[in-house]
Amino acid sequence: MGVCIRLKRLGAKHKPYYRVVVSDSQRATQGQALESLGSYDPLVKEKALRVDAARVADLLRAGAYLSPSVARLFKRAADQPKA
């Protein structure tokens, strides 16, 4: 049993919007979250990922882990050149 940083899907049909949340790994994916860390909107042209990086780093040091989809988003955001 651990704490996982993952995506929670919101929005209407064919218009997804995601929140980056912290939740217990045993809870349902769309269940109640412990904390909201940011958001991800895949429909905007630059695929906006907004997240509290300091809080994510604190949680990772405390033993939380990233879901595969969140890890992929963070890697993609780190690889993009800063404007």
XYZ file of C-alpha atoms in Angstrom:
83
model
C 0.000 0.000 0.000
C 1.506 3.319 -1.062
C 0.781 6.770 -2.284
C 0.607 7.309 -6.026
C 0.725 10.489 -8.118
C -1.672 9.939 -11.009
C -4.199 11.556 -13.328
C -7.894 12.009 -12.550
C -10.049 12.529 -15.638
C -12.562 15.341 -15.681
C -14.402 17.131 -18.469
C -17.087 16.168 -20.922
C -17.182 13.405 -23.494
C -14.500 13.980 -26.163
C -13.165 16.972 -24.155
C -10.875 15.493 -21.518
C -9.236 17.521 -18.790
C -7.030 15.948 -16.156
C -5.952 16.793 -12.623
C -2.641 15.554 -11.273
C -3.590 14.149 -7.873
C -2.092 12.246 -4.976
C -4.112 9.251 -3.886
C -3.795 5.951 -2.092
C -2.841 3.259 -4.577
C -5.604 0.986 -3.257
C -8.383 3.506 -4.025
C -10.314 3.653 -7.277
C -8.689 5.738 -9.989
C -11.544 8.241 -10.047
C -12.074 8.084 -6.293
C -11.340 10.680 -3.658
C -7.835 12.158 -3.844
C -5.627 13.137 -0.921
C -4.312 16.258 -2.643
C -4.459 18.009 -6.010
C -1.057 19.014 -7.422
C -1.935 20.539 -10.760
C -3.648 19.993 -14.085
C -3.077 18.773 -17.630
C -5.077 19.871 -20.668
C -4.347 17.703 -23.731
C -6.590 19.722 -26.060
C -4.572 22.936 -26.126
C -1.907 23.173 -28.797
C 1.063 23.162 -26.394
C -0.446 20.419 -24.169
C -0.343 22.493 -20.987
C 0.947 20.684 -17.895
C 0.780 22.847 -14.778
C 2.017 21.265 -11.574
C 3.539 22.259 -8.227
C 7.026 20.845 -8.829
C 8.279 21.504 -5.300
C 5.393 19.547 -3.777
C 5.912 16.672 -6.228
C 9.593 16.506 -5.278
C 8.672 16.432 -1.576
C 6.226 13.578 -2.119
C 8.710 11.574 -4.190
C 11.310 11.938 -1.430
C 8.707 10.726 1.073
C 8.119 7.522 -0.917
C 5.294 8.305 -3.348
C 5.591 6.970 -6.869
C 4.439 8.212 -10.278
C 1.925 6.385 -12.425
C 3.279 5.498 -15.882
C 1.180 8.190 -17.591
C 2.302 10.939 -15.183
C 5.931 9.837 -15.515
C 5.607 10.082 -19.307
C 4.086 13.582 -19.044
C 6.865 14.777 -16.705
C 9.542 13.356 -19.010
C 7.966 15.038 -22.048
C 7.740 18.354 -20.169
C 11.387 18.113 -19.093
C 12.543 17.375 -22.666
C 10.764 20.386 -24.174
C 12.898 23.514 -24.591
C 11.981 26.393 -22.291
C 10.620 29.470 -24.035
